[in-house]
Amino acid sequence: MSQLENLSKEELVSKVIRLEAHVTQLKNVIAKHVAKGNERRGEAPGGSDSRAKPRREFDFGRYNKRHVALKVCYLGWNYQGLAVQEDTAMTIEKELFNALVTTRLIESRDTSNYHRCGRTDKGVSAFGQVISIDLRSNASDGVGVIVRDSSVSNKNQANVKSGEEEIRYAHILNKVLPPEVRILAWAPVSPSFSARFHCVRRTYKYHFPQGELNIDAMREAAKLFIGTHDFRNFCKMDVGNGVVSYVRVIHSISIEAITPVCGERLDDKESGYRMFELTVVGQAFLWHQIRCMVAVLFLVGQGDESVDVVALLLDVQNTPCKPQYCMAADLPLVLFECEYENISWIYDREAHIAVTKHLQGMWSRHQIR
């Protein structure tokens, strides 16, 4: 402001003229971009096309809803995790809800009665993630069907009674989902069903090369995790989400060599390139629990810690504070399976074959690279 006060009248007039010219130039640029956008959409230069029919708003009131479980597969390497976040659009849930809204299977997330089984973090993948949600349905009755008053007498409402005649959820969604995300199957469930709270077992797998690790020592240490323990020294504190108990149950844990793909010669027990798979089965897990468990097992395998370190860290009376150690990497971790009682998954044969070919193609391209 002080600079303007020092200008003469002639200098001020000259500056205003230059600014007006610049504004005019910007308006022309904006108008040109708008015209190009209208041309791509087939609209007339004035911004509307007399030939274009007005887009009819989708009437969800004509359809029933159905509470279903969806089995989801995704490669999370390039994503910031499963759950939607305010500071990034690169999440699996963002892609899922974009697809669900685009296909008109839901009106919005807020009205979808959505639950997820496990919240995977950045870089973590899933082959058997499960979500529960209310979707648009053709069914007039059956498990999970929620009848809308406005659709009871609708002549266009299909009288569907079997899952095979329902909307092809997997087929429709996989057409619009990104390459890294696929729906494997769906199942009709009770309206009170929650993918999170009704899960009886979750299975995680973690893959790693043998390197110079002592696998036998890691297996001996891993056995100490089995049972009911306080895992506060094997997780990241999640007080913000209301977690107050760190007691969890591990049903089983194993470390096995991965069978080599045909043509590979990695069966030499002394080969550092031999791949192993750690499998952990439990009812529920804490934030970063698996990666912390793997990190400590790596320390045992490297000879930096004894087998007894697991028992020492599980004894929270004598070890009340978590020691400093780096978590294991995120990319090798996979939520492999979520198990439920009394659920019968429905696989769309055509969609399932397409998913298999799609994943085989992605694997081939990855191998070539």
GROMACS .gro file of C-alpha atoms in nm:
model
  369
    1MET     CA    1   0.000   0.000   0.000
    2SER     CA    2   0.289   0.237   0.078
    3GLN     CA    3   0.429   0.187  -0.272
    4LEU     CA    4   0.099   0.298  -0.431
    5GLU     CA    5   0.089   0.612  -0.216
    6ASN     CA    6   0.424   0.717  -0.360
    7LEU     CA    7   0.303   0.693  -0.721
    8SER     CA    8   0.190   0.996  -0.920
    9LYS     CA    9  -0.156   1.021  -1.076
   10GLU     CA   10  -0.018   0.935  -1.421
   11GLU     CA   11   0.164   0.630  -1.281
   12LEU     CA   12  -0.151   0.509  -1.104
   13VAL     CA   13  -0.359   0.543  -1.420
   14SER     CA   14  -0.097   0.351  -1.617
   15LYS     CA   15  -0.093   0.070  -1.355
   16VAL     CA   16  -0.475   0.044  -1.357
   17ILE     CA   17  -0.478   0.020  -1.738
   18ARG     CA   18  -0.221  -0.263  -1.729
   19LEU     CA   19  -0.421  -0.449  -1.464
   20GLU     CA   20  -0.743  -0.415  -1.665
   21ALA     CA   21  -0.566  -0.553  -1.970
   22HIS     CA   22  -0.439  -0.847  -1.765
   23VAL     CA   23  -0.793  -0.919  -1.632
   24THR     CA   24  -0.929  -0.915  -1.988
   25GLN     CA   25  -0.660  -1.160  -2.094
   26LEU     CA   26  -0.744  -1.396  -1.807
   27LYS     CA   27  -1.116  -1.382  -1.894
   28ASN     CA   28  -1.035  -1.481  -2.253
   29VAL     CA   29  -0.825  -1.774  -2.136
   30ILE     CA   30  -1.103  -1.896  -1.904
   31ALA     CA   31  -1.365  -1.860  -2.178
   32LYS     CA   32  -1.149  -2.064  -2.415
   33HIS     CA   33  -1.113  -2.347  -2.161
   34VAL     CA   34  -1.487  -2.348  -2.096
   35ALA     CA   35  -1.559  -2.363  -2.470
   36LYS     CA   36  -1.323  -2.660  -2.512
   37GLY     CA   37  -1.485  -2.840  -2.219
   38ASN     CA   38  -1.832  -2.787  -2.366
   39GLU     CA   39  -1.712  -2.912  -2.702
   40ARG     CA   40  -1.579  -3.233  -2.548
   41ARG     CA   41  -1.914  -3.289  -2.377
   42GLY     CA   42  -2.104  -3.219  -2.697
   43GLU     CA   43  -2.261  -2.896  -2.570
   44ALA     CA   44  -2.331  -2.586  -2.773
   45PRO     CA   45  -2.097  -2.285  -2.734
   46GLY     CA   46  -2.351  -2.116  -2.510
   47GLY     CA   47  -2.302  -2.389  -2.251
   48SER     CA   48  -2.606  -2.602  -2.331
   49ASP     CA   49  -2.703  -2.845  -2.603
   50SER     CA   50  -3.061  -2.838  -2.723
   51ARG     CA   51  -3.015  -3.194  -2.848
   52ALA     CA   52  -2.896  -3.327  -2.513
   53LYS     CA   53  -3.164  -3.482  -2.297
   54PRO     CA   54  -3.176  -3.366  -1.937
   55ARG     CA   55  -3.011  -3.620  -1.711
   56ARG     CA   56  -3.270  -3.803  -1.507
   57GLU     CA   57  -3.195  -3.821  -1.139
   58PHE     CA   58  -3.163  -4.180  -1.015
   59ASP     CA   59  -3.462  -4.275  -0.799
   60PHE     CA   60  -3.339  -4.497  -0.516
   61GLY     CA   61  -3.693  -4.498  -0.382
   62ARG     CA   62  -3.788  -4.748  -0.650
   63TYR     CA   63  -3.555  -5.011  -0.509
   64ASN     CA   64  -3.518  -5.219  -0.196
   65LYS     CA   65  -3.190  -5.238  -0.013
   66ARG     CA   66  -3.002  -5.550   0.085
   67HIS     CA   67  -2.747  -5.585   0.361
   68VAL     CA   68  -2.460  -5.782   0.212
   69ALA     CA   69  -2.101  -5.877   0.283
   70LEU     CA   70  -1.845  -5.813   0.009
   71LYS     CA   71  -1.514  -5.999  -0.008
   72VAL     CA   72  -1.252  -5.754  -0.134
   73CYS     CA   73  -0.904  -5.811  -0.274
   74TYR     CA   74  -0.658  -5.524  -0.312
   75LEU     CA   75  -0.288  -5.453  -0.357
   76GLY     CA   76  -0.220  -5.172  -0.114
   77TRP     CA   77   0.140  -5.101  -0.215
   78ASN     CA   78   0.061  -4.763  -0.371
   79TYR     CA   79  -0.217  -4.664  -0.130
   80GLN     CA   80  -0.216  -4.482   0.201
   81GLY     CA   81  -0.420  -4.754   0.371
   82LEU     CA   82  -0.777  -4.883   0.365
   83ALA     CA   83  -0.957  -4.613   0.564
   84VAL     CA   84  -1.056  -4.278   0.413
   85GLN     CA   85  -0.828  -3.992   0.521
   86GLU     CA   86  -0.874  -3.617   0.503
   87ASP     CA   87  -0.530  -3.539   0.363
   88THR     CA   88  -0.520  -3.790   0.075
   89ALA     CA   89  -0.746  -3.948  -0.185
   90MET     CA   90  -0.519  -4.251  -0.225
   91THR     CA   91  -0.709  -4.493  -0.002
   92ILE     CA   92  -0.890  -4.817  -0.079
   93GLU     CA   93  -1.216  -4.696   0.077
   94LYS     CA   94  -1.210  -4.387  -0.143
   95GLU     CA   95  -1.194  -4.609  -0.451
   96LEU     CA   96  -1.464  -4.843  -0.318
   97PHE     CA   97  -1.713  -4.566  -0.244
   98ASN     CA   98  -1.642  -4.392  -0.574
   99ALA     CA   99  -1.735  -4.718  -0.747
  100LEU     CA  100  -2.041  -4.778  -0.529
  101VAL     CA  101  -2.177  -4.429  -0.595
  102THR     CA  102  -2.092  -4.439  -0.967
  103THR     CA  103  -2.282  -4.767  -1.012
  104ARG     CA  104  -2.575  -4.632  -0.807
  105LEU     CA  105  -2.551  -4.918  -0.560
  106ILE     CA  106  -2.559  -4.667  -0.273
  107GLU     CA  107  -2.672  -4.309  -0.231
  108SER     CA  108  -2.388  -4.214   0.002
  109ARG     CA  109  -2.156  -4.361   0.260
  110ASP     CA  110  -2.352  -4.196   0.542
  111THR     CA  111  -2.665  -4.396   0.460
  112SER     CA  112  -2.495  -4.725   0.367
  113ASN     CA  113  -2.457  -4.890   0.711
  114TYR     CA  114  -2.092  -4.959   0.629
  115HIS     CA  115  -1.851  -5.167   0.841
  116ARG     CA  116  -1.506  -5.305   0.756
  117CYS     CA  117  -1.343  -5.612   0.908
  118GLY     CA  118  -0.983  -5.495   0.939
  119ARG     CA  119  -0.825  -5.152   0.897
  120THR     CA  120  -0.510  -5.219   0.696
  121ASP     CA  121  -0.239  -4.952   0.698
  122LYS     CA  122  -0.032  -4.786   0.427
  123GLY     CA  123   0.126  -5.037   0.190
  124VAL     CA  124  -0.060  -5.338   0.332
  125SER     CA  125  -0.259  -5.560   0.095
  126ALA     CA  126  -0.560  -5.789   0.142
  127PHE     CA  127  -0.676  -6.103  -0.036
  128GLY     CA  128  -0.982  -6.157   0.183
  129GLN     CA  129  -1.090  -5.825   0.333
  130VAL     CA  130  -1.463  -5.816   0.414
  131ILE     CA  131  -1.698  -5.520   0.434
  132SER     CA  132  -2.069  -5.513   0.518
  133ILE     CA  133  -2.296  -5.258   0.355
  134ASP     CA  134  -2.652  -5.185   0.238
  135LEU     CA  135  -2.670  -5.201  -0.142
  136ARG     CA  136  -2.944  -5.141  -0.395
  137SER     CA  137  -3.123  -5.468  -0.461
  138ASN     CA  138  -3.362  -5.629  -0.706
  139ALA     CA  139  -3.487  -5.866  -0.438
  140SER     CA  140  -3.835  -5.846  -0.292
  141ASP     CA  141  -3.756  -6.082  -0.004
  142GLY     CA  142  -3.476  -6.298   0.131
  143VAL     CA  143  -3.185  -6.268   0.373
  144GLY     CA  144  -3.079  -5.909   0.433
  145VAL     CA  145  -3.352  -5.749   0.218
  146ILE     CA  146  -3.476  -5.416   0.353
  147VAL     CA  147  -3.808  -5.330   0.186
  148ARG     CA  148  -3.876  -4.966   0.103
  149ASP     CA  149  -4.237  -4.853   0.132
  150SER     CA  150  -4.219  -4.677  -0.202
  151SER     CA  151  -4.104  -4.990  -0.384
  152VAL     CA  152  -4.355  -5.243  -0.256
  153SER     CA  153  -4.604  -5.181  -0.535
  154ASN     CA  154  -4.350  -5.083  -0.799
  155LYS     CA  155  -4.415  -5.284  -1.112
  156ASN     CA  156  -4.048  -5.267  -1.203
  157GLN     CA  157  -3.938  -5.425  -0.876
  158ALA     CA  158  -3.804  -5.771  -0.955
  159ASN     CA  159  -3.934  -6.068  -0.762
  160VAL     CA  160  -3.592  -6.215  -0.686
  161LYS     CA  161  -3.554  -6.489  -0.430
  162SER     CA  162  -3.216  -6.645  -0.503
  163GLY     CA  163  -2.873  -6.490  -0.495
  164GLU     CA  164  -2.805  -6.604  -0.851
  165GLU     CA  165  -3.073  -6.367  -0.984
  166GLU     CA  166  -2.969  -6.069  -0.775
  167ILE     CA  167  -2.773  -5.772  -0.910
  168ARG     CA  168  -2.428  -5.890  -1.020
  169TYR     CA  169  -2.243  -5.687  -0.759
  170ALA     CA  170  -1.892  -5.818  -0.830
  171HIS     CA  171  -1.931  -5.790  -1.206
  172ILE     CA  172  -2.064  -5.433  -1.194
  173LEU     CA  173  -1.814  -5.299  -0.941
  174ASN     CA  174  -1.508  -5.457  -1.101
  175LYS     CA  175  -1.589  -5.268  -1.422
  176VAL     CA  176  -1.522  -4.933  -1.253
  177LEU     CA  177  -1.273  -5.014  -0.976
  178PRO     CA  178  -0.902  -4.940  -1.030
  179PRO     CA  179  -0.677  -5.233  -1.134
  180GLU     CA  180  -0.547  -5.289  -0.781
  181VAL     CA  181  -0.893  -5.341  -0.626
  182ARG     CA  182  -1.136  -5.623  -0.703
  183ILE     CA  183  -1.456  -5.769  -0.553
  184LEU     CA  184  -1.425  -6.147  -0.525
  185ALA     CA  185  -1.765  -6.248  -0.389
  186TRP     CA  186  -2.073  -6.134  -0.202
  187ALA     CA  187  -2.311  -6.285   0.052
  188PRO     CA  188  -2.656  -6.187   0.181
  189VAL     CA  189  -2.643  -6.130   0.557
  190SER     CA  190  -2.873  -6.022   0.836
  191PRO     CA  191  -2.931  -5.645   0.866
  192SER     CA  192  -2.764  -5.661   1.208
  193PHE     CA  193  -2.448  -5.822   1.068
  194SER     CA  194  -2.122  -5.630   1.108
  195ALA     CA  195  -1.808  -5.725   0.916
  196ARG     CA  196  -1.603  -5.597   1.209
  197PHE     CA  197  -1.782  -5.730   1.513
  198HIS     CA  198  -1.900  -6.067   1.380
  199CYS     CA  199  -1.561  -6.184   1.252
  200VAL     CA  200  -1.450  -6.496   1.444
  201ARG     CA  201  -1.097  -6.528   1.299
  202ARG     CA  202  -0.858  -6.310   1.102
  203THR     CA  203  -0.555  -6.450   0.921
  204TYR     CA  204  -0.253  -6.239   0.830
  205LYS     CA  205   0.049  -6.349   0.626
  206TYR     CA  206   0.392  -6.190   0.612
  207HIS     CA  207   0.645  -6.284   0.341
  208PHE     CA  208   1.022  -6.254   0.369
  209PRO     CA  209   1.346  -6.404   0.227
  210GLN     CA  210   1.554  -6.629   0.448
  211GLY     CA  211   1.871  -6.427   0.414
  212GLU     CA  212   2.086  -6.513   0.717
  213LEU     CA  213   1.791  -6.557   0.952
  214ASN     CA  214   1.781  -6.850   1.192
  215ILE     CA  215   1.436  -6.984   1.100
  216ASP     CA  216   1.433  -7.249   1.374
  217ALA     CA  217   1.495  -6.986   1.643
  218MET     CA  218   1.219  -6.768   1.497
  219ARG     CA  219   0.977  -7.063   1.504
  220GLU     CA  220   1.060  -7.136   1.867
  221ALA     CA  221   1.004  -6.771   1.962
  222ALA     CA  222   0.683  -6.748   1.758
  223LYS     CA  223   0.523  -7.029   1.960
  224LEU     CA  224   0.533  -6.804   2.267
  225PHE     CA  225   0.277  -6.571   2.106
  226ILE     CA  226   0.006  -6.842   2.102
  227GLY     CA  227  -0.267  -6.793   2.361
  228THR     CA  228  -0.416  -6.495   2.541
  229HIS     CA  229  -0.166  -6.219   2.617
  230ASP     CA  230  -0.134  -5.847   2.674
  231PHE     CA  231   0.029  -5.720   2.352
  232ARG     CA  232   0.091  -5.358   2.454
  233ASN     CA  233   0.464  -5.408   2.384
  234PHE     CA  234   0.384  -5.538   2.036
  235CYS     CA  235   0.170  -5.257   1.896
  236LYS     CA  236   0.134  -4.886   1.847
  237MET     CA  237  -0.087  -4.724   2.108
  238ASP     CA  238  -0.426  -4.630   1.960
  239VAL     CA  239  -0.581  -4.433   2.247
  240GLY     CA  240  -0.745  -4.192   2.002
  241ASN     CA  241  -0.976  -4.468   1.877
  242GLY     CA  242  -1.080  -4.573   2.226
  243VAL     CA  243  -0.854  -4.878   2.263
  244VAL     CA  244  -0.814  -4.939   2.637
  245SER     CA  245  -0.743  -5.313   2.646
  246TYR     CA  246  -0.437  -5.468   2.482
  247VAL     CA  247  -0.530  -5.828   2.554
  248ARG     CA  248  -0.564  -6.033   2.236
  249VAL     CA  249  -0.585  -6.402   2.147
  250ILE     CA  250  -0.350  -6.573   1.900
  251HIS     CA  251  -0.495  -6.907   1.785
  252SER     CA  252  -0.197  -7.022   1.580
  253ILE     CA  253   0.127  -6.901   1.425
  254SER     CA  254   0.362  -7.072   1.182
  255ILE     CA  255   0.665  -7.000   0.964
  256GLU     CA  256   0.685  -7.215   0.652
  257ALA     CA  257   0.890  -7.213   0.334
  258ILE     CA  258   0.697  -7.108   0.024
  259THR     CA  259   0.683  -7.374  -0.247
  260PRO     CA  260   0.886  -7.245  -0.543
  261VAL     CA  261   0.710  -7.157  -0.866
  262CYS     CA  262   0.770  -7.407  -1.143
  263GLY     CA  263   1.110  -7.340  -1.298
  264GLU     CA  264   1.259  -7.168  -0.994
  265ARG     CA  265   1.536  -7.343  -0.802
  266LEU     CA  266   1.496  -7.209  -0.454
  267ASP     CA  267   1.458  -7.543  -0.276
  268ASP     CA  268   1.810  -7.534  -0.137
  269LYS     CA  269   1.765  -7.508   0.239
  270GLU     CA  270   2.081  -7.304   0.268
  271SER     CA  271   1.979  -7.051   0.002
  272GLY     CA  272   1.937  -6.699   0.135
  273TYR     CA  273   1.690  -6.630  -0.145
  274ARG     CA  274   1.445  -6.889  -0.019
  275MET     CA  275   1.109  -6.725   0.061
  276PHE     CA  276   0.919  -6.787   0.383
  277GLU     CA  277   0.566  -6.711   0.494
  278LEU     CA  278   0.465  -6.628   0.849
  279THR     CA  279   0.096  -6.700   0.913
  280VAL     CA  280  -0.082  -6.560   1.218
  281VAL     CA  281  -0.441  -6.646   1.308
  282GLY     CA  282  -0.630  -6.455   1.577
  283GLN     CA  283  -0.968  -6.312   1.659
  284ALA     CA  284  -0.861  -5.947   1.650
  285PHE     CA  285  -0.540  -5.747   1.634
  286LEU     CA  286  -0.405  -5.417   1.760
  287TRP     CA  287  -0.265  -5.133   1.550
  288HIS     CA  288   0.065  -5.249   1.389
  289GLN     CA  289   0.059  -5.565   1.604
  290ILE     CA  290   0.166  -5.805   1.328
  291ARG     CA  291   0.452  -5.582   1.208
  292CYS     CA  292   0.578  -5.542   1.565
  293MET     CA  293   0.564  -5.917   1.623
  294VAL     CA  294   0.754  -5.979   1.299
  295ALA     CA  295   1.014  -5.716   1.391
  296VAL     CA  296   1.095  -5.891   1.720
  297LEU     CA  297   1.108  -6.230   1.547
  298PHE     CA  298   1.357  -6.083   1.297
  299LEU     CA  299   1.574  -5.969   1.589
  300VAL     CA  300   1.566  -6.327   1.718
  301GLY     CA  301   1.645  -6.466   1.372
  302GLN     CA  302   1.938  -6.227   1.335
  303GLY     CA  303   2.079  -6.334   1.670
  304ASP     CA  304   2.037  -5.987   1.822
  305GLU     CA  305   1.788  -6.116   2.079
  306SER     CA  306   1.730  -6.450   2.245
  307VAL     CA  307   1.412  -6.655   2.204
  308ASP     CA  308   1.309  -6.553   2.556
  309VAL     CA  309   1.265  -6.188   2.452
  310VAL     CA  310   0.909  -6.264   2.340
  311ALA     CA  311   0.811  -6.397   2.683
  312LEU     CA  312   0.986  -6.100   2.843
  313LEU     CA  313   0.787  -5.846   2.639
  314LEU     CA  314   0.459  -6.031   2.697
  315ASP     CA  315   0.517  -6.002   3.073
  316VAL     CA  316   0.385  -5.648   3.112
  317GLN     CA  317   0.427  -5.659   3.489
  318ASN     CA  318   0.804  -5.678   3.457
  319THR     CA  319   0.821  -5.494   3.123
  320PRO     CA  320   0.553  -5.224   3.150
  321CYS     CA  321   0.706  -4.996   2.885
  322LYS     CA  322   0.755  -5.086   2.521
  323PRO     CA  323   1.126  -5.077   2.424
  324GLN     CA  324   1.241  -4.892   2.114
  325TYR     CA  325   1.261  -5.104   1.799
  326CYS     CA  326   1.174  -5.052   1.432
  327MET     CA  327   0.861  -5.213   1.292
  328ALA     CA  328   0.888  -5.459   1.004
  329ALA     CA  329   0.815  -5.323   0.656
  330ASP     CA  330   0.455  -5.281   0.542
  331LEU     CA  331   0.461  -5.418   0.183
  332PRO     CA  332   0.503  -5.790   0.269
  333LEU     CA  333   0.197  -5.792   0.499
  334VAL     CA  334  -0.135  -5.930   0.372
  335LEU     CA  335  -0.475  -5.963   0.539
  336PHE     CA  336  -0.530  -6.309   0.397
  337GLU     CA  337  -0.870  -6.417   0.530
  338CYS     CA  338  -1.160  -6.304   0.747
  339GLU     CA  339  -1.380  -6.588   0.875
  340TYR     CA  340  -1.746  -6.579   0.979
  341GLU     CA  341  -2.006  -6.828   1.091
  342ASN     CA  342  -2.306  -6.911   0.871
  343ILE     CA  343  -2.201  -6.713   0.565
  344SER     CA  344  -2.230  -6.865   0.218
  345TRP     CA  345  -2.027  -6.671  -0.035
  346ILE     CA  346  -2.167  -6.628  -0.385
  347TYR     CA  347  -1.911  -6.620  -0.666
  348ASP     CA  348  -2.011  -6.484  -1.005
  349ARG     CA  349  -1.840  -6.737  -1.233
  350GLU     CA  350  -1.779  -6.494  -1.519
  351ALA     CA  351  -1.654  -6.221  -1.286
  352HIS     CA  352  -1.435  -6.467  -1.095
  353ILE     CA  353  -1.266  -6.588  -1.414
  354ALA     CA  354  -1.211  -6.227  -1.519
  355VAL     CA  355  -1.051  -6.144  -1.181
  356THR     CA  356  -0.824  -6.449  -1.203
  357LYS     CA  357  -0.703  -6.350  -1.551
  358HIS     CA  358  -0.663  -5.989  -1.440
  359LEU     CA  359  -0.446  -6.083  -1.142
  360GLN     CA  360  -0.242  -6.325  -1.354
  361GLY     CA  361  -0.178  -6.042  -1.598
  362MET     CA  362  -0.067  -5.808  -1.320
  363TRP     CA  363   0.163  -6.079  -1.182
  364SER     CA  364   0.315  -6.139  -1.528
  365ARG     CA  365   0.384  -5.771  -1.583
  366HIS     CA  366   0.537  -5.741  -1.238
  367GLN     CA  367   0.763  -6.041  -1.302
  368ILE     CA  368   0.878  -5.899  -1.635
  369ARG     CA  369   0.966  -5.567  -1.475
   0.00000   0.00000   0.00000
